[in-house]
Short mmCIF file of C-alpha atoms in Angstrom, two decimals:
data_model
loop_
_atom_site.label_atom_id
_atom_site.label_comp_id
_atom_site.label_asym_id
_atom_site.label_seq_id
_atom_site.Cartn_x
_atom_site.Cartn_y
_atom_site.Cartn_z
CA MET A 1 0.90 -47.96 -48.09
CA PRO A 2 0.89 -48.29 -51.90
CA ASP A 3 2.65 -51.23 -53.44
CA ARG A 4 6.27 -50.61 -54.42
CA ASN A 5 5.37 -51.56 -57.98
CA THR A 6 2.64 -48.92 -58.28
CA VAL A 7 3.03 -47.23 -61.67
CA ILE A 8 2.70 -43.46 -61.54
CA PRO A 9 1.61 -42.04 -64.94
CA PRO A 10 4.37 -39.78 -66.29
CA LEU A 11 3.74 -36.17 -67.18
CA LEU A 12 3.77 -35.40 -70.88
CA ALA A 13 6.96 -33.65 -71.95
CA ILE A 14 6.83 -30.80 -74.48
CA SER A 15 8.51 -32.84 -77.19
CA PRO A 16 7.34 -34.98 -78.82
CA ALA A 17 4.18 -35.03 -76.67
CA ALA A 18 2.52 -32.04 -78.36
CA ARG A 19 2.45 -33.94 -81.64
CA ASP A 20 1.06 -37.04 -79.92
CA LEU A 21 -1.47 -35.28 -77.68
CA PRO A 22 -4.68 -36.36 -79.50
CA ARG A 23 -3.60 -40.02 -79.54
CA TRP A 24 -2.60 -39.83 -75.85
CA VAL A 25 -5.98 -38.34 -74.84
CA ALA A 26 -7.88 -41.00 -76.80
CA ARG A 27 -5.87 -43.77 -75.15
CA ARG A 28 -6.42 -42.26 -71.71
CA LEU A 29 -10.17 -41.97 -72.22
CA ARG A 30 -10.33 -45.65 -73.15
CA GLN A 31 -7.89 -47.04 -70.57
CA GLU A 32 -9.38 -45.09 -67.67
CA ASN A 33 -12.98 -45.69 -68.86
CA LEU A 34 -13.58 -41.96 -68.59
CA CYS A 35 -16.09 -42.00 -71.45
CA ALA A 36 -18.09 -44.50 -73.44
CA PRO A 37 -19.24 -44.13 -77.06
CA GLU A 38 -22.39 -42.01 -77.41
CA ASP A 39 -21.94 -40.45 -73.95
CA ARG A 40 -23.36 -36.94 -73.69
CA VAL A 41 -20.43 -34.82 -72.48
CA LEU A 42 -20.66 -31.15 -71.56
CA VAL A 43 -17.30 -29.38 -71.96
CA ALA A 44 -16.76 -26.38 -69.67
CA VAL A 45 -14.95 -23.76 -71.78
CA SER A 46 -13.68 -20.53 -70.24
CA GLY A 47 -12.02 -19.43 -73.47
CA GLY A 48 -8.52 -19.98 -72.08
CA PRO A 49 -5.95 -22.33 -73.64
CA ASP A 50 -6.63 -25.40 -71.50
CA SER A 51 -10.39 -25.63 -72.00
CA VAL A 52 -10.18 -24.60 -75.66
CA ALA A 53 -7.62 -27.36 -76.27
CA LEU A 54 -9.83 -29.89 -74.46
CA LEU A 55 -12.83 -28.99 -76.61
CA HIS A 56 -10.88 -29.28 -79.87
CA LEU A 57 -9.31 -32.58 -78.78
CA LEU A 58 -12.64 -34.19 -77.85
CA HIS A 59 -14.23 -32.88 -81.03
CA ARG A 60 -11.44 -34.32 -83.21
CA LEU A 61 -11.69 -37.68 -81.46
CA ARG A 62 -15.32 -38.18 -82.44
CA PRO A 63 -14.60 -40.41 -85.47
CA GLU A 64 -12.98 -43.02 -83.21
CA MET A 65 -14.93 -42.20 -80.04
CA PRO A 66 -18.34 -40.78 -81.01
CA LEU A 67 -19.31 -38.46 -78.17
CA ASN A 68 -22.32 -36.16 -78.08
CA LEU A 69 -20.61 -32.94 -77.07
CA GLY A 70 -21.98 -29.68 -75.74
CA VAL A 71 -20.25 -26.45 -74.71
CA ALA A 72 -20.89 -24.43 -71.54
CA HIS A 73 -19.49 -21.05 -70.52
CA PHE A 74 -20.13 -18.99 -67.38
CA ASP A 75 -19.58 -15.23 -67.06
CA HIS A 76 -18.73 -14.34 -63.45
CA GLY A 77 -19.39 -10.64 -64.00
CA LEU A 78 -15.95 -9.61 -62.72
CA ARG A 79 -14.07 -8.29 -65.77
CA GLY A 80 -16.62 -6.28 -67.71
CA ARG A 81 -15.90 -6.10 -71.43
CA GLU A 82 -13.22 -8.79 -71.29
CA SER A 83 -15.72 -11.27 -69.80
CA ARG A 84 -18.29 -10.46 -72.47
CA GLU A 85 -15.72 -10.93 -75.23
CA GLU A 86 -14.79 -14.35 -73.81
CA ALA A 87 -18.46 -15.41 -73.84
CA GLU A 88 -18.76 -14.25 -77.47
CA PHE A 89 -15.58 -16.15 -78.38
CA VAL A 90 -16.86 -19.39 -76.83
CA ALA A 91 -20.27 -19.05 -78.47
CA ALA A 92 -18.61 -18.48 -81.86
CA LEU A 93 -16.31 -21.48 -81.35
CA ALA A 94 -19.26 -23.73 -80.49
CA GLN A 95 -21.10 -22.53 -83.59
CA LYS A 96 -18.02 -23.19 -85.75
CA LEU A 97 -17.86 -26.76 -84.42
CA SER A 98 -21.66 -27.17 -84.81
CA LEU A 99 -22.09 -27.87 -81.10
CA PRO A 100 -24.87 -26.68 -78.75
CA CYS A 101 -23.72 -23.88 -76.46
CA HIS A 102 -25.07 -23.06 -72.99
CA LEU A 103 -24.20 -19.63 -71.57
CA GLY A 104 -24.70 -18.44 -67.99
CA GLN A 105 -23.80 -15.47 -65.85
CA GLY A 106 -23.89 -14.49 -62.18
CA ASP A 107 -23.05 -11.78 -59.68
CA THR A 108 -19.92 -13.07 -57.95
CA ARG A 109 -19.39 -10.03 -55.74
CA ASP A 110 -22.95 -10.22 -54.42
CA LEU A 111 -22.58 -13.90 -53.45
CA ALA A 112 -19.15 -13.30 -51.89
CA GLY A 113 -20.60 -10.51 -49.73
CA ARG A 114 -23.69 -12.45 -48.67
CA GLU A 115 -21.89 -15.71 -47.87
CA LYS A 116 -18.62 -14.15 -46.63
CA LEU A 117 -16.60 -15.99 -49.28
CA SER A 118 -13.51 -14.98 -51.22
CA LEU A 119 -14.18 -13.84 -54.77
CA GLN A 120 -12.52 -16.99 -56.10
CA MET A 121 -14.62 -19.30 -53.92
CA ALA A 122 -17.82 -17.44 -54.81
CA ALA A 123 -16.96 -17.57 -58.53
CA ARG A 124 -16.23 -21.27 -58.32
CA ARG A 125 -19.54 -22.03 -56.58
CA LEU A 126 -21.58 -20.05 -59.10
CA ARG A 127 -19.75 -21.67 -62.01
CA LEU A 128 -20.10 -25.24 -60.73
CA ASN A 129 -23.77 -24.76 -59.86
CA PHE A 130 -24.41 -23.47 -63.38
CA LEU A 131 -22.51 -26.36 -64.98
CA LYS A 132 -24.28 -28.99 -62.88
CA ASP A 133 -27.67 -27.42 -63.63
CA ALA A 134 -26.83 -27.39 -67.35
CA CYS A 135 -25.94 -31.10 -67.20
CA ARG A 136 -29.21 -31.94 -65.45
CA SER A 137 -31.38 -29.73 -67.65
CA HIS A 138 -29.96 -30.94 -70.97
CA GLY A 139 -29.27 -34.58 -70.19
CA TYR A 140 -25.47 -34.62 -70.16
CA GLN A 141 -23.97 -37.60 -68.34
CA LYS A 142 -20.42 -36.22 -68.01
CA LEU A 143 -18.88 -32.82 -67.35
CA ALA A 144 -15.37 -32.35 -68.80
CA LEU A 145 -13.03 -29.79 -67.23
CA GLY A 146 -9.72 -28.55 -68.62
CA HIS A 147 -7.56 -28.85 -65.50
CA THR A 148 -3.92 -29.64 -66.26
CA ALA A 149 -0.91 -30.86 -64.30
CA ASP A 150 0.02 -27.23 -63.64
CA ASP A 151 -3.34 -26.67 -61.91
CA GLN A 152 -2.70 -29.78 -59.84
CA VAL A 153 0.73 -28.52 -58.75
CA GLU A 154 -0.61 -25.06 -57.88
CA LEU A 155 -3.39 -26.66 -55.85
CA PHE A 156 -0.84 -28.77 -53.96
CA PHE A 157 1.05 -25.71 -52.74
CA LEU A 158 -2.13 -23.71 -52.05
CA ARG A 159 -3.37 -26.48 -49.78
CA LEU A 160 0.06 -27.05 -48.25
CA LEU A 161 0.23 -23.37 -47.28
CA ARG A 162 -3.21 -23.70 -45.64
CA GLY A 163 -2.20 -26.78 -43.66
CA ALA A 164 -4.23 -29.39 -45.55
CA GLY A 165 -4.00 -33.09 -44.70
CA PRO A 166 -3.14 -36.00 -47.03
CA GLU A 167 -6.57 -36.03 -48.67
CA GLY A 168 -6.30 -32.37 -49.62
CA LEU A 169 -2.70 -32.64 -50.80
CA ALA A 170 -3.65 -35.58 -53.05
CA GLY A 171 -5.34 -33.06 -55.31
CA MET A 172 -8.01 -33.51 -57.94
CA PRO A 173 -8.96 -36.96 -59.25
CA PRO A 174 -9.10 -37.52 -63.03
CA ALA A 175 -12.74 -38.58 -62.68
CA THR A 176 -15.45 -38.75 -60.01
CA PRO A 177 -18.48 -41.05 -59.58
CA GLU A 178 -20.71 -38.03 -60.27
CA GLY A 179 -19.40 -37.80 -63.85
CA LEU A 180 -16.72 -35.10 -63.54
CA LEU A 181 -13.86 -35.67 -66.02
CA ARG A 182 -10.40 -34.13 -66.20
CA PRO A 183 -8.79 -35.74 -69.28
CA LEU A 184 -5.79 -33.35 -69.31
CA LEU A 185 -4.82 -33.71 -65.67
CA ALA A 186 -1.48 -35.36 -66.53
CA VAL A 187 -0.68 -32.85 -69.28
CA GLY A 188 1.60 -29.88 -68.64
CA LYS A 189 0.59 -26.37 -69.68
CA GLU A 190 3.56 -26.16 -72.05
CA VAL A 191 2.22 -29.17 -73.96
CA ILE A 192 -1.18 -27.53 -74.32
CA LEU A 193 0.32 -24.27 -75.60
CA ALA A 194 2.63 -26.10 -78.01
CA TRP A 195 -0.27 -28.13 -79.42
CA LEU A 196 -2.47 -25.05 -79.88
CA GLU A 197 0.35 -23.27 -81.71
CA GLN A 198 1.04 -26.34 -83.82
CA GLU A 199 -2.63 -26.50 -84.85
CA SER A 200 -2.97 -22.69 -85.27
CA LEU A 201 -5.86 -22.58 -82.78
CA SER A 202 -6.77 -19.31 -81.07
CA TYR A 203 -7.84 -18.76 -77.46
CA CYS A 204 -8.40 -15.94 -74.96
CA ARG A 205 -5.96 -14.59 -72.42
CA ASP A 206 -7.37 -13.82 -68.96
CA SER A 207 -5.67 -10.65 -67.70
CA SER A 208 -6.60 -11.46 -64.09
CA ASN A 209 -4.16 -14.41 -64.18
CA LEU A 210 -1.31 -11.88 -64.02
CA LYS A 211 -2.61 -10.04 -60.95
CA ARG A 212 -0.86 -10.84 -57.70
CA ASP A 213 -3.99 -10.06 -55.65
CA TYR A 214 -4.81 -13.78 -55.55
CA LEU A 215 -2.73 -16.36 -53.69
CA ARG A 216 -2.98 -18.85 -56.57
CA ASN A 217 -1.40 -16.31 -58.93
CA ARG A 218 1.42 -15.60 -56.49
CA VAL A 219 2.07 -19.34 -56.20
CA ARG A 220 2.25 -19.63 -59.99
CA LEU A 221 4.16 -16.42 -60.70
CA ASP A 222 6.50 -16.26 -57.70
CA LEU A 223 6.73 -19.45 -55.63
CA LEU A 224 7.02 -22.09 -58.36
CA PRO A 225 9.74 -20.28 -60.35
CA HIS A 226 11.71 -19.96 -57.11
CA LEU A 227 11.29 -23.67 -56.33
CA ARG A 228 12.50 -24.59 -59.82
CA GLU A 229 15.86 -23.16 -58.83
CA TYR A 230 16.09 -26.00 -56.28
CA ASN A 231 14.47 -28.66 -58.44
CA PRO A 232 13.93 -27.97 -62.15
CA ARG A 233 11.54 -30.96 -62.20
CA ILE A 234 9.39 -29.73 -59.29
CA LYS A 235 6.22 -30.37 -61.29
CA GLU A 236 7.10 -34.03 -61.78
CA ALA A 237 8.06 -34.38 -58.10
CA VAL A 238 4.71 -33.00 -56.93
CA TRP A 239 2.82 -35.11 -59.46
CA ARG A 240 4.44 -38.29 -58.17
CA ALA A 241 3.73 -37.32 -54.55
CA GLN A 242 0.08 -36.64 -55.37
CA ALA A 243 -0.27 -39.90 -57.28
CA LEU A 244 1.10 -41.81 -54.28
CA LEU A 245 -1.27 -39.98 -51.93
CA GLN A 246 -4.20 -40.82 -54.20
CA GLU A 247 -3.14 -44.47 -54.25
CA GLU A 248 -3.01 -44.52 -50.44
CA GLY A 249 -6.45 -42.94 -50.38
CA ARG A 250 -7.82 -45.69 -52.62
CA LEU A 251 -6.38 -48.35 -50.31
CA VAL A 252 -8.07 -46.97 -47.17
CA ALA A 253 -11.32 -46.09 -48.96
CA PRO A 254 -13.10 -49.40 -48.17
CA GLU A 255 -12.35 -49.05 -44.44
CA ALA A 256 -13.44 -45.42 -44.50
CA ALA A 257 -16.71 -46.38 -46.24
CA ARG A 258 -17.46 -49.01 -43.59
CA ALA A 259 -16.72 -46.51 -40.82
CA TRP A 260 -19.01 -43.96 -42.47
CA ALA A 261 -21.88 -46.45 -42.69
CA GLU A 262 -21.46 -47.36 -39.01
CA VAL A 263 -21.40 -43.90 -37.43
CA VAL A 264 -22.90 -41.34 -39.86
CA GLU A 265 -26.58 -40.82 -40.60
CA THR A 266 -27.76 -38.68 -43.51
CA ALA A 267 -30.65 -37.07 -41.67
CA ALA A 268 -31.71 -34.66 -44.44
CA PRO A 269 -30.10 -33.01 -47.47
CA ASP A 270 -26.90 -31.25 -46.29
CA PHE A 271 -27.48 -32.49 -42.72
CA TYR A 272 -25.33 -35.28 -41.28
CA ARG A 273 -25.52 -36.73 -37.77
CA LEU A 274 -22.35 -38.33 -36.46
CA HIS A 275 -23.01 -40.73 -33.57
CA LEU A 276 -20.16 -40.21 -31.12
CA ALA A 277 -20.35 -43.50 -29.22
CA GLY A 278 -19.37 -45.47 -32.31
CA PHE A 279 -17.19 -42.69 -33.68
CA PHE A 280 -14.75 -42.89 -30.77
CA GLN A 281 -14.41 -46.64 -31.26
CA LEU A 282 -12.73 -45.94 -34.62
CA PRO A 283 -8.96 -45.57 -35.06
CA GLY A 284 -7.78 -41.96 -35.16
CA THR A 285 -7.05 -42.00 -38.89
CA LEU A 286 -10.56 -43.20 -39.73
CA ARG A 287 -12.09 -40.57 -37.42
CA LYS A 288 -10.34 -37.85 -39.42
CA LEU A 289 -11.43 -39.37 -42.72
CA VAL A 290 -15.06 -39.56 -41.57
CA VAL A 291 -15.01 -35.92 -40.43
CA ARG A 292 -13.39 -34.77 -43.68
CA ARG A 293 -15.92 -36.66 -45.78
CA ALA A 294 -18.87 -35.23 -43.86
CA LEU A 295 -17.49 -31.71 -44.18
CA HIS A 296 -16.79 -32.13 -47.89
CA GLN A 297 -20.35 -33.39 -48.46
CA VAL A 298 -21.58 -29.97 -47.33
CA LEU A 299 -18.68 -27.73 -48.31
CA GLU A 300 -17.78 -29.47 -51.57
CA ASP A 301 -14.31 -28.06 -52.43
CA TYR A 302 -13.91 -25.58 -49.58
CA PRO A 303 -10.19 -25.87 -48.62
CA LEU A 304 -10.08 -27.67 -45.26
CA SER A 305 -6.95 -27.44 -43.15
CA ALA A 306 -5.70 -30.00 -40.64
CA VAL A 307 -6.22 -27.37 -37.92
CA GLN A 308 -9.93 -27.09 -38.81
CA VAL A 309 -10.39 -30.86 -38.77
CA ASP A 310 -8.66 -31.00 -35.37
CA ALA A 311 -11.02 -28.28 -34.10
CA VAL A 312 -14.01 -30.42 -35.13
CA LEU A 313 -12.50 -33.43 -33.35
CA ASP A 314 -11.96 -31.30 -30.22
CA LEU A 315 -15.63 -30.26 -30.34
CA ALA A 316 -16.63 -33.93 -30.59
CA ARG A 317 -14.43 -34.81 -27.61
CA GLY A 318 -15.73 -31.95 -25.47
CA GLY A 319 -18.34 -32.82 -22.88
CA LYS A 320 -20.51 -29.73 -23.34
CA SER A 321 -23.49 -29.90 -25.68
CA GLY A 322 -24.41 -26.86 -27.77
CA GLY A 323 -20.95 -25.79 -28.93
CA GLN A 324 -20.59 -24.74 -32.57
CA ILE A 325 -17.85 -24.16 -35.14
CA PRO A 326 -18.53 -22.19 -38.35
CA LEU A 327 -16.59 -23.42 -41.40
CA GLY A 328 -17.38 -21.45 -44.53
CA THR A 329 -20.99 -22.24 -45.40
CA CYS A 330 -21.05 -25.14 -42.92
CA ILE A 331 -21.89 -25.34 -39.22
CA VAL A 332 -20.58 -28.10 -36.98
CA ALA A 333 -22.56 -28.38 -33.74
CA ARG A 334 -22.34 -30.66 -30.71
CA ALA A 335 -25.79 -31.99 -29.80
CA GLY A 336 -25.75 -34.39 -26.86
CA ARG A 337 -24.08 -37.62 -27.99
CA GLU A 338 -24.08 -36.50 -31.62
CA LEU A 339 -22.12 -34.15 -33.83
CA HIS A 340 -24.24 -32.34 -36.41
CA ILE A 341 -22.70 -31.17 -39.68
CA LEU A 342 -24.97 -29.06 -41.86
CA ARG A 343 -25.10 -26.28 -44.39
CA ARG A 344 -25.47 -22.96 -42.61
CA LEU A 345 -29.04 -21.73 -42.22
CA PRO A 346 -30.06 -18.09 -42.75
CA PRO A 347 -30.40 -16.02 -39.56
CA PRO A 348 -33.54 -16.88 -37.52
CA SER A 349 -36.58 -14.82 -38.45
CA ARG A 350 -37.86 -12.26 -35.96
CA GLU A 351 -41.04 -11.80 -37.94
CA SER A 352 -44.39 -12.43 -36.30
CA GLY A 353 -47.81 -12.53 -37.87
CA LEU A 354 -51.49 -13.09 -37.25
CA LEU A 355 -53.82 -15.82 -38.48
CA PRO A 356 -57.52 -14.84 -38.74
CA SER A 357 -60.49 -16.99 -37.83
CA CYS A 358 -61.71 -17.38 -41.42
CA PRO A 359 -60.77 -20.52 -43.35
CA GLY A 360 -58.09 -20.09 -45.97
CA ARG A 361 -54.37 -20.10 -46.66
CA PHE A 362 -52.05 -17.42 -45.31
CA GLU A 363 -48.30 -16.74 -45.37
CA THR A 364 -46.11 -15.34 -42.64
CA GLY A 365 -42.47 -15.79 -41.66
CA GLY A 366 -41.67 -17.87 -44.72
CA TRP A 367 -44.36 -20.43 -43.82
CA SER A 368 -47.71 -21.15 -45.41
CA TRP A 369 -50.64 -21.81 -43.04
CA ARG A 370 -53.98 -23.41 -43.91
CA LEU A 371 -56.95 -23.02 -41.57
CA ASP A 372 -60.17 -25.02 -41.74
CA SER A 373 -62.89 -25.89 -39.25
CA GLY A 374 -65.83 -28.21 -38.83
CA PRO A 375 -67.53 -30.62 -36.46
CA CYS A 376 -65.38 -33.12 -34.56
CA ILE A 377 -64.92 -36.54 -36.11
CA SER A 378 -63.89 -39.83 -34.61
CA LYS A 379 -60.46 -40.10 -33.03
CA ALA A 380 -59.54 -43.02 -35.31
CA SER A 381 -59.67 -40.81 -38.38
CA ARG A 382 -57.39 -38.09 -37.09
CA PRO A 383 -54.36 -37.45 -39.31
CA ARG A 384 -50.92 -38.51 -38.13
CA GLU A 385 -48.93 -35.97 -40.19
CA ALA A 386 -46.70 -33.74 -38.08
CA GLN A 387 -47.56 -30.68 -40.16
CA ILE A 388 -51.25 -30.88 -39.21
CA ALA A 389 -52.70 -30.00 -35.82
CA TRP A 390 -56.30 -30.64 -34.75
CA MET A 391 -57.54 -28.44 -31.91
CA ASP A 392 -60.73 -27.83 -29.99
CA LEU A 393 -62.06 -24.79 -31.84
CA ASP A 394 -64.11 -23.63 -28.85
CA ARG A 395 -60.93 -23.27 -26.74
CA VAL A 396 -59.03 -21.23 -29.33
CA HIS A 397 -59.19 -17.43 -29.42
CA PHE A 398 -58.53 -15.49 -32.62
CA PRO A 399 -56.52 -13.96 -34.11
CA LEU A 400 -53.75 -16.50 -33.60
CA GLU A 401 -50.20 -15.21 -33.35
CA VAL A 402 -47.28 -16.88 -35.12
CA ARG A 403 -43.77 -16.18 -33.85
CA TYR A 404 -40.52 -17.86 -32.80
CA PHE A 405 -38.80 -18.78 -29.53
CA GLN A 406 -38.33 -16.07 -26.90
CA PRO A 407 -36.45 -16.37 -23.59
CA GLY A 408 -38.84 -17.29 -20.79
CA ASP A 409 -41.43 -18.98 -23.03
CA ARG A 410 -43.52 -21.57 -21.20
CA PHE A 411 -45.68 -24.33 -22.60
CA ARG A 412 -47.94 -27.12 -21.31
CA PRO A 413 -47.60 -30.08 -23.70
CA ALA A 414 -50.68 -32.23 -24.27
CA GLY A 415 -50.89 -34.81 -21.50
CA ALA A 416 -48.59 -32.91 -19.12
CA ALA A 417 -49.65 -32.06 -15.57
CA GLY A 418 -48.43 -28.48 -15.75
CA SER A 419 -46.54 -25.93 -17.78
CA ARG A 420 -42.77 -25.92 -18.18
CA LYS A 421 -40.10 -23.90 -19.89
CA LEU A 422 -40.25 -24.34 -23.65
CA GLN A 423 -36.47 -24.69 -23.69
CA ASP A 424 -36.66 -27.67 -21.32
CA PHE A 425 -39.36 -29.26 -23.47
CA LEU A 426 -37.19 -28.90 -26.59
CA VAL A 427 -34.17 -30.33 -24.77
CA ASP A 428 -36.22 -33.36 -23.70
CA ARG A 429 -37.38 -33.82 -27.30
CA LYS A 430 -33.71 -33.77 -28.36
CA ILE A 431 -34.13 -30.72 -30.57
CA PRO A 432 -30.59 -29.32 -30.92
CA ARG A 433 -29.82 -25.80 -29.78
CA TRP A 434 -29.01 -24.58 -33.30
CA LEU A 435 -32.49 -25.58 -34.55
CA ARG A 436 -34.64 -24.23 -31.69
CA PRO A 437 -34.81 -20.57 -32.85
CA TYR A 438 -36.28 -21.70 -36.20
CA ILE A 439 -39.32 -23.63 -34.90
CA PRO A 440 -42.57 -21.71 -35.49
CA LEU A 441 -44.92 -21.29 -32.54
CA VAL A 442 -48.68 -20.65 -32.62
CA LEU A 443 -50.17 -18.63 -29.74
CA SER A 444 -53.70 -17.88 -28.58
CA ARG A 445 -54.08 -14.90 -26.21
CA GLY A 446 -50.33 -14.96 -25.64
CA GLU A 447 -50.20 -18.66 -24.71
CA ILE A 448 -48.38 -21.22 -26.87
CA ILE A 449 -50.91 -23.72 -28.21
CA TRP A 450 -48.77 -25.47 -30.85
CA VAL A 451 -45.05 -26.04 -31.18
CA ALA A 452 -45.28 -26.75 -34.89
CA GLY A 453 -44.31 -30.27 -35.81
CA LEU A 454 -43.83 -31.35 -32.19
CA SER A 455 -46.74 -30.93 -29.79
CA LEU A 456 -50.10 -29.33 -29.10
CA ALA A 457 -50.85 -27.65 -25.79
CA GLU A 458 -53.00 -29.43 -23.22
CA GLU A 459 -55.46 -26.52 -23.23
CA VAL A 460 -56.56 -27.00 -26.86
CA LYS A 461 -56.28 -30.74 -27.43
CA LEU A 462 -59.40 -32.61 -28.52
CA THR A 463 -61.33 -34.41 -25.79
CA ALA A 464 -64.43 -36.58 -25.63
CA GLY A 465 -66.45 -33.42 -25.07
CA SER A 466 -65.05 -31.47 -28.02
CA ARG A 467 -67.72 -30.48 -30.52
CA ASN A 468 -65.95 -28.27 -33.07
CA LEU A 469 -62.55 -28.78 -34.61
CA LEU A 470 -59.91 -26.38 -35.94
CA GLU A 471 -57.50 -27.89 -38.46
CA LEU A 472 -54.23 -25.99 -38.80
CA GLU A 473 -51.64 -27.08 -41.35
CA ILE A 474 -48.14 -25.69 -41.82
CA SER A 475 -46.05 -26.01 -44.97
CA SER A 476 -42.95 -24.42 -46.40
CA ALA A 477 -43.25 -21.22 -48.41
CA GLY A 478 -39.58 -21.10 -49.42
CA VAL A 479 -36.33 -23.05 -49.70
CA GLY A 480 -35.11 -21.94 -46.27
CA THR A 481 -38.18 -23.08 -44.35
CA GLY A 482 -38.29 -26.28 -46.38
CA ARG A 483 -34.81 -27.18 -45.12
CA ILE A 484 -35.79 -26.30 -41.55
CA TRP A 485 -38.84 -28.56 -41.69
CA GLU A 486 -36.80 -31.47 -43.05
CA MET A 487 -34.27 -31.06 -40.25
CA LEU A 488 -36.96 -30.75 -37.59
CA GLN A 489 -38.65 -33.93 -38.77
CA ALA A 490 -35.31 -35.74 -38.90
CA CYS A 491 -34.70 -34.84 -35.25
CA ARG A 492 -38.30 -35.71 -34.35
CA LYS A 493 -38.04 -39.17 -35.93
CA SER A 494 -34.91 -39.94 -33.93
CA ILE A 495 -36.94 -39.95 -30.71
CA THR A 496 -40.13 -41.67 -31.94
#
């Protein structure tokens, strides 16, 4: 629990805070170490009052805190002419302030349809990806966002309605280790509007903020005014509750970090393996924190509910391997004595293709294949790379077929006495069920001769009598297959 003497920063009142806002922001930046002189800071500006105020405030503070500022704006493609006018407004504002401006746009509806996301979630993902890319591409160390105390309060009730746990209810932090800054997080919207009016600064009004189609708007327009009838200082009450929850989170963070290091393995980008033997030695609270952290690593700010976290814990407790839970763009899968948490893969390919006998490079099924041949060389010089297979050329029949797992497939691994079901082979190699449909297979005359990355068939392995060699190399021909190969090798290494 937080100490009784914990000081919760007060919200800024409308008077006289509007007059003092620049001085307050400067003091906060220094006291919280949010920025250092000469930092390159990209300011995300939608054109609305909050982000416009943030840009002006940071720009005016440059004499006492010299920051190298840039402006970024993203058009979500949802409001036609209004969106274009906002982009023009932001570009003109950046030019007026003599600041570099980075503009981006995306098709939010297309992403929402493909990934089965709400429009708001899809818009947020596109926007954040653009902002992070802009930071990387142009060398910005910090990304400043215009979230205010009102956004924090709205988020509290949104997550409460969805059944979020303490971590979710604690809301947004004022800064993150990755360089995300929210300098106005303790400032009320009324202070922002009063300061803009005082300084005669213009901004855009987003008409979609008045539509009740979105839950956030209904919370702001309907729920919060109703709650003010019970507590006129509801904003301050929520702020204090969130500050206390954040303080509690900071107190348990060291224990949670130790628990994470003990039971979670980062197997590949967006792929986490949770070792259940150690996991169930942890106290219940730490188990939930570990699960939430793993999910957030993949999902970022997808709103997790306590019910969803409990469902993941139930899957971990269940004795049956192979069970799965979809959560947004994440999949949680039970794999033996592990729980796998990973970003969802595209549907398995049903494409098959042929590889000719001539040397060269060919593409099929999202993979690139390189064929070469020559006389056999000494065993000591054979490559160890999993993506390369060396076969007895005289036992291979062309064209080779490339396809994926089919029910009933059989395979005789090199060194085995006889053939067996491919599924049983993959189980023994601890390849999880969710990954098996993605592993490319190479066949000769209908017989599997290479389970790519795992094993050759006995029939084509090199022997003392082999005279001619076929070298077959597989590599990724796209982002999707690159992820699959990384995950396959991560699973392969766990058993070698």
